[in-house]
CSV table of C-alpha atoms in Angstrom, one decimal:
chain,number,residue,atom,x,y,z
O,1,MET,CA,-143.8,-26.5,-92.0
O,2,GLU,CA,-140.1,-27.4,-92.1
O,3,ARG,CA,-139.2,-29.3,-95.3
O,4,VAL,CA,-137.2,-32.5,-94.9
O,5,THR,CA,-134.4,-33.1,-97.4
O,6,LEU,CA,-132.0,-36.1,-97.9
O,7,ILE,CA,-128.8,-35.5,-99.8
O,8,THR,CA,-126.4,-38.2,-100.9
O,9,GLY,CA,-122.7,-37.3,-101.0
O,10,GLY,CA,-123.4,-34.4,-98.7
O,11,SER,CA,-120.1,-34.1,-96.8
O,12,SER,CA,-118.3,-31.9,-99.3
O,13,GLY,CA,-118.6,-30.1,-102.6
O,14,ILE,CA,-122.0,-29.5,-104.1
O,15,GLY,CA,-123.8,-31.7,-101.6
O,16,ALA,CA,-122.4,-29.9,-98.6
O,17,ALA,CA,-123.0,-26.4,-100.1
O,18,THR,CA,-126.6,-27.4,-100.9
O,19,ALA,CA,-127.1,-28.7,-97.3
O,20,ARG,CA,-125.8,-25.4,-95.9
O,21,ALA,CA,-128.1,-23.4,-98.2
O,22,LEU,CA,-131.1,-25.4,-97.2
O,23,LEU,CA,-130.3,-25.3,-93.5
O,24,GLU,CA,-130.0,-21.5,-93.7
O,25,ARG,CA,-133.6,-21.5,-95.1
O,26,GLY,CA,-134.8,-23.5,-92.1
O,27,ALA,CA,-135.0,-27.0,-93.6
O,28,LEU,CA,-134.3,-30.2,-91.8
O,29,VAL,CA,-131.5,-31.9,-93.7
O,30,ALA,CA,-129.9,-35.3,-93.7
O,31,VAL,CA,-126.7,-36.0,-95.6
O,32,THR,CA,-125.0,-39.3,-96.4
O,33,GLY,CA,-121.4,-40.1,-97.2
O,34,ARG,CA,-119.0,-43.0,-97.1
O,35,ASP,CA,-116.5,-41.3,-94.8
O,36,ALA,CA,-117.8,-40.9,-91.2
O,37,GLY,CA,-114.9,-38.5,-90.4
O,38,ARG,CA,-115.8,-36.1,-93.2
O,39,LEU,CA,-119.4,-36.2,-92.2
O,40,ALA,CA,-118.5,-35.3,-88.6
O,41,ALA,CA,-116.3,-32.4,-89.8
O,42,PHE,CA,-119.1,-31.1,-92.0
O,43,ALA,CA,-121.6,-31.3,-89.1
O,44,ALA,CA,-119.1,-29.4,-86.9
O,45,SER,CA,-118.7,-26.7,-89.6
O,46,VAL,CA,-122.4,-25.9,-89.8
O,47,ASP,CA,-123.3,-26.4,-86.2
O,48,ALA,CA,-127.0,-27.0,-87.0
O,49,GLY,CA,-127.8,-29.1,-84.0
O,50,GLU,CA,-130.8,-31.4,-84.3
O,51,ARG,CA,-131.7,-29.9,-87.7
O,52,LEU,CA,-128.9,-31.9,-89.3
O,53,LEU,CA,-128.6,-35.7,-89.5
O,54,THR,CA,-125.4,-37.3,-90.8
O,55,ILE,CA,-125.5,-40.9,-92.0
O,56,ALA,CA,-122.5,-42.9,-93.0
O,57,GLY,CA,-123.2,-45.3,-95.9
O,58,ASP,CA,-122.7,-46.2,-99.5
O,59,ALA,CA,-125.1,-44.6,-102.0
O,60,ALA,CA,-124.7,-47.7,-104.2
O,61,ASP,CA,-125.7,-50.2,-101.5
O,62,GLU,CA,-129.4,-50.9,-101.3
O,63,ASN,CA,-129.3,-51.7,-97.6
O,64,ASP,CA,-127.5,-48.5,-96.8
O,65,VAL,CA,-129.9,-46.5,-98.8
O,66,ALA,CA,-132.9,-48.1,-97.2
O,67,SER,CA,-131.4,-47.6,-93.8
O,68,ALA,CA,-130.8,-43.9,-94.5
O,69,VAL,CA,-134.3,-43.3,-95.7
O,70,GLY,CA,-135.7,-45.1,-92.7
O,71,ARG,CA,-133.7,-43.1,-90.3
O,72,VAL,CA,-134.8,-39.8,-91.9
O,73,VAL,CA,-138.5,-40.7,-91.8
O,74,ASP,CA,-138.2,-42.2,-88.2
O,75,ARG,CA,-136.6,-38.9,-87.0
O,76,TRP,CA,-138.8,-36.3,-88.8
O,77,GLY,CA,-141.9,-38.2,-89.9
O,78,ARG,CA,-141.8,-37.2,-93.5
O,79,LEU,CA,-139.6,-36.7,-96.6
O,80,ASP,CA,-140.1,-33.8,-99.0
O,81,THR,CA,-136.9,-33.6,-101.1
O,82,VAL,CA,-134.2,-36.0,-102.2
O,83,ILE,CA,-131.0,-34.9,-103.9
O,84,ALA,CA,-129.0,-37.6,-105.6
O,85,ASN,CA,-125.6,-36.0,-105.6
O,86,ALA,CA,-123.1,-38.8,-104.8
O,87,GLY,CA,-120.8,-39.6,-107.7
O,88,TYR,CA,-117.3,-39.5,-108.9
O,89,SER,CA,-115.0,-40.0,-111.9
O,90,LEU,CA,-111.8,-41.9,-112.6
O,91,PRO,CA,-108.6,-40.4,-114.1
O,92,GLY,CA,-107.7,-41.4,-117.6
O,93,SER,CA,-109.9,-43.3,-120.1
O,94,LEU,CA,-111.6,-46.6,-120.2
O,95,GLU,CA,-108.5,-48.1,-121.9
O,96,ASP,CA,-106.6,-47.8,-118.6
O,97,HIS,CA,-109.3,-48.0,-116.0
O,98,ASP,CA,-109.2,-50.9,-113.6
O,99,PRO,CA,-112.3,-53.1,-114.2
O,100,GLN,CA,-113.3,-53.1,-110.5
O,101,ALA,CA,-112.9,-49.3,-110.3
O,102,MET,CA,-115.1,-49.1,-113.4
O,103,ARG,CA,-117.8,-51.3,-111.7
O,104,ALA,CA,-117.7,-49.2,-108.6
O,105,MET,CA,-118.1,-45.9,-110.5
O,106,VAL,CA,-121.0,-47.2,-112.6
O,107,LEU,CA,-122.8,-48.5,-109.4
O,108,THR,CA,-122.4,-45.2,-107.6
O,109,ASN,CA,-123.2,-42.9,-110.5
O,110,VAL,CA,-126.1,-44.9,-112.1
O,111,LEU,CA,-127.4,-47.5,-109.6
O,112,GLY,CA,-127.1,-45.0,-106.7
O,113,PRO,CA,-129.7,-42.5,-107.9
O,114,ALA,CA,-132.0,-45.3,-109.0
O,115,LEU,CA,-131.9,-46.9,-105.6
O,116,LEU,CA,-132.5,-43.5,-103.9
O,117,VAL,CA,-135.6,-42.9,-106.1
O,118,ARG,CA,-136.9,-46.4,-105.6
O,119,GLU,CA,-136.6,-46.2,-101.8
O,120,THR,CA,-138.0,-42.7,-101.5
O,121,LEU,CA,-140.9,-42.6,-103.9
O,122,PRO,CA,-143.5,-43.9,-101.5
O,123,HIS,CA,-142.7,-41.0,-99.2
O,124,LEU,CA,-142.4,-38.4,-101.9
O,125,ARG,CA,-145.8,-39.4,-103.4
O,126,GLY,CA,-147.3,-38.7,-100.0
O,127,SER,CA,-145.6,-35.3,-99.6
O,128,ARG,CA,-145.8,-34.4,-103.3
O,129,GLY,CA,-142.1,-33.8,-103.0
O,130,ARG,CA,-139.2,-33.3,-105.3
O,131,ILE,CA,-136.3,-35.3,-106.7
O,132,VAL,CA,-133.1,-33.6,-107.9
O,133,VAL,CA,-130.4,-35.6,-109.7
O,134,VAL,CA,-127.0,-33.9,-110.1
O,135,GLY,CA,-125.8,-34.8,-113.5
O,136,SER,CA,-123.1,-33.2,-115.6
O,137,VAL,CA,-122.6,-31.5,-119.0
O,138,ALA,CA,-120.6,-34.7,-119.6
O,139,GLY,CA,-124.0,-36.3,-119.9
O,140,LEU,CA,-124.9,-34.0,-122.8
O,141,ARG,CA,-121.8,-34.5,-125.0
O,142,ASN,CA,-119.5,-37.4,-125.8
O,143,THR,CA,-115.8,-37.4,-124.9
O,144,PRO,CA,-113.4,-40.1,-126.3
O,145,GLY,CA,-113.2,-43.0,-123.9
O,146,ASN,CA,-114.9,-41.2,-121.0
O,147,LEU,CA,-116.8,-43.8,-119.0
O,148,TYR,CA,-117.8,-41.1,-116.4
O,149,SER,CA,-119.6,-39.4,-119.3
O,150,VAL,CA,-121.4,-42.7,-120.0
O,151,THR,CA,-122.6,-42.9,-116.4
O,152,LYS,CA,-124.0,-39.3,-116.6
O,153,TRP,CA,-125.8,-40.0,-119.9
O,154,ALA,CA,-127.5,-42.9,-118.0
O,155,ALA,CA,-128.3,-40.7,-115.0
O,156,HIS,CA,-129.9,-38.1,-117.3
O,157,ALA,CA,-132.0,-40.8,-118.9
O,158,LEU,CA,-133.1,-42.0,-115.5
O,159,VAL,CA,-134.3,-38.5,-114.7
O,160,GLU,CA,-136.7,-38.3,-117.7
O,161,ASN,CA,-137.7,-41.9,-117.0
O,162,VAL,CA,-138.6,-41.1,-113.5
O,163,ARG,CA,-140.3,-37.8,-114.4
O,164,GLN,CA,-142.7,-39.7,-116.7
O,165,LEU,CA,-143.3,-42.3,-114.0
O,166,VAL,CA,-144.4,-39.8,-111.3
O,167,ALA,CA,-145.9,-37.0,-113.3
O,168,GLY,CA,-149.4,-38.1,-112.4
O,169,ASP,CA,-148.4,-38.1,-108.7
O,170,ARG,CA,-147.3,-34.4,-108.8
O,171,VAL,CA,-143.8,-35.3,-107.7
O,172,GLY,CA,-141.3,-32.8,-109.2
O,173,VAL,CA,-138.2,-34.2,-110.9
O,174,THR,CA,-135.2,-32.0,-111.9
O,175,LEU,CA,-131.9,-32.7,-113.6
O,176,VAL,CA,-129.1,-30.2,-112.6
O,177,ALA,CA,-126.2,-30.6,-115.1
O,178,PRO,CA,-123.2,-28.5,-114.0
O,179,GLY,CA,-120.2,-27.7,-116.1
O,180,VAL,CA,-116.8,-27.3,-114.4
O,181,VAL,CA,-117.2,-26.8,-110.7
O,182,ASP,CA,-114.2,-26.4,-108.3
O,183,THR,CA,-114.8,-29.3,-105.9
O,184,PRO,CA,-112.9,-32.3,-104.6
O,185,PHE,CA,-114.1,-34.1,-107.8
O,186,TRP,CA,-111.0,-32.9,-109.4
O,187,ASP,CA,-108.7,-34.5,-106.8
O,188,GLU,CA,-110.0,-37.8,-107.9
O,189,ARG,CA,-109.2,-37.1,-111.5
O,190,GLY,CA,-105.6,-36.0,-110.7
O,191,GLY,CA,-106.0,-32.6,-112.1
O,192,THR,CA,-107.5,-29.1,-111.7
O,193,PRO,CA,-110.6,-27.4,-113.3
O,194,GLN,CA,-109.8,-26.3,-116.9
O,195,ALA,CA,-112.5,-23.6,-117.3
O,196,SER,CA,-111.6,-20.1,-116.1
O,197,PRO,CA,-113.3,-19.3,-113.8
O,198,ALA,CA,-114.8,-22.5,-112.6
O,199,LEU,CA,-118.2,-22.4,-110.9
O,200,THR,CA,-118.3,-22.7,-107.1
O,201,PRO,CA,-120.3,-25.4,-105.2
O,202,GLU,CA,-122.4,-22.6,-103.7
O,203,GLN,CA,-123.4,-21.4,-107.2
O,204,ILE,CA,-124.7,-24.9,-108.1
O,205,ALA,CA,-126.4,-25.1,-104.7
O,206,ALA,CA,-128.3,-21.9,-105.5
O,207,VAL,CA,-129.6,-23.6,-108.7
O,208,ILE,CA,-130.7,-26.7,-106.8
O,209,VAL,CA,-132.5,-24.5,-104.2
O,210,PHE,CA,-134.2,-22.6,-107.0
O,211,ALA,CA,-135.6,-25.9,-108.3
O,212,VAL,CA,-136.8,-27.3,-105.0
O,213,GLU,CA,-138.4,-24.1,-103.9
O,214,GLN,CA,-140.7,-23.7,-106.8
O,215,PRO,CA,-144.4,-23.5,-105.9
O,216,GLU,CA,-146.6,-26.6,-106.0
O,217,GLY,CA,-147.6,-27.3,-109.6
O,218,VAL,CA,-144.3,-25.9,-111.1
O,219,ASP,CA,-141.8,-28.6,-112.1
O,220,VAL,CA,-138.4,-27.4,-113.4
O,221,ASN,CA,-137.1,-30.4,-115.4
O,222,GLN,CA,-133.6,-29.5,-116.6
O,223,LEU,CA,-131.1,-26.9,-115.6
O,224,VAL,CA,-127.7,-26.8,-117.4
O,225,VAL,CA,-125.2,-24.5,-115.8
O,226,ARG,CA,-121.7,-23.7,-117.2
O,227,PRO,CA,-119.1,-21.1,-116.2
O,228,SER,CA,-118.9,-18.4,-118.8
O,229,GLY,CA,-115.4,-19.6,-119.8
O,230,GLN,CA,-116.4,-23.2,-120.7
O,231,ILE,CA,-117.0,-24.0,-124.3
O,232,GLY,CA,-117.8,-27.8,-124.3
């Protein structure tokens, strides 16, 4: 049976690499993103035909999330895996962040995964599916004035909270916490990866695939992956 996966923030970076990896394994994959043009470019690059569904929408908007889940289930009749990947950071520190930009980041990075879980749990309980939340090593250590780190600490807490909620339903829940990865994330921060070498999106995608392809009854709860050159 072809497994059905929904990935938020799937038009580039880790999300796109994960979508490619799952498509190569024969999965049916839906990806969401805020930029319809980038979604279209991604779809053209993989040429997966009817096995790929792209959905424009905001991961932090409850109506967009509900609509995306509904479209996936209407098209393929089930949902087996959800990957909460959408997220971003702001340059600088909370001392110089614009308050509205702070609000938007917190909503995307914290509310977004929570909305995805809320909307998909009824389907995942039925399929005994899996949830993956892409966190960060920034959610394991504190950095002065780093609000992005705060959002990832919250996302990590959400993962354990959800794991306890659904353990009796045999729904798998995994946190994947990457270190420095060479993705468009760094464009938003106005810099470049500091670790040498940085991880690739494909390397993190392989970790996510490892988690979701575990046999029934095996639940990998936390995977922290750094490049060998990263200390913190």
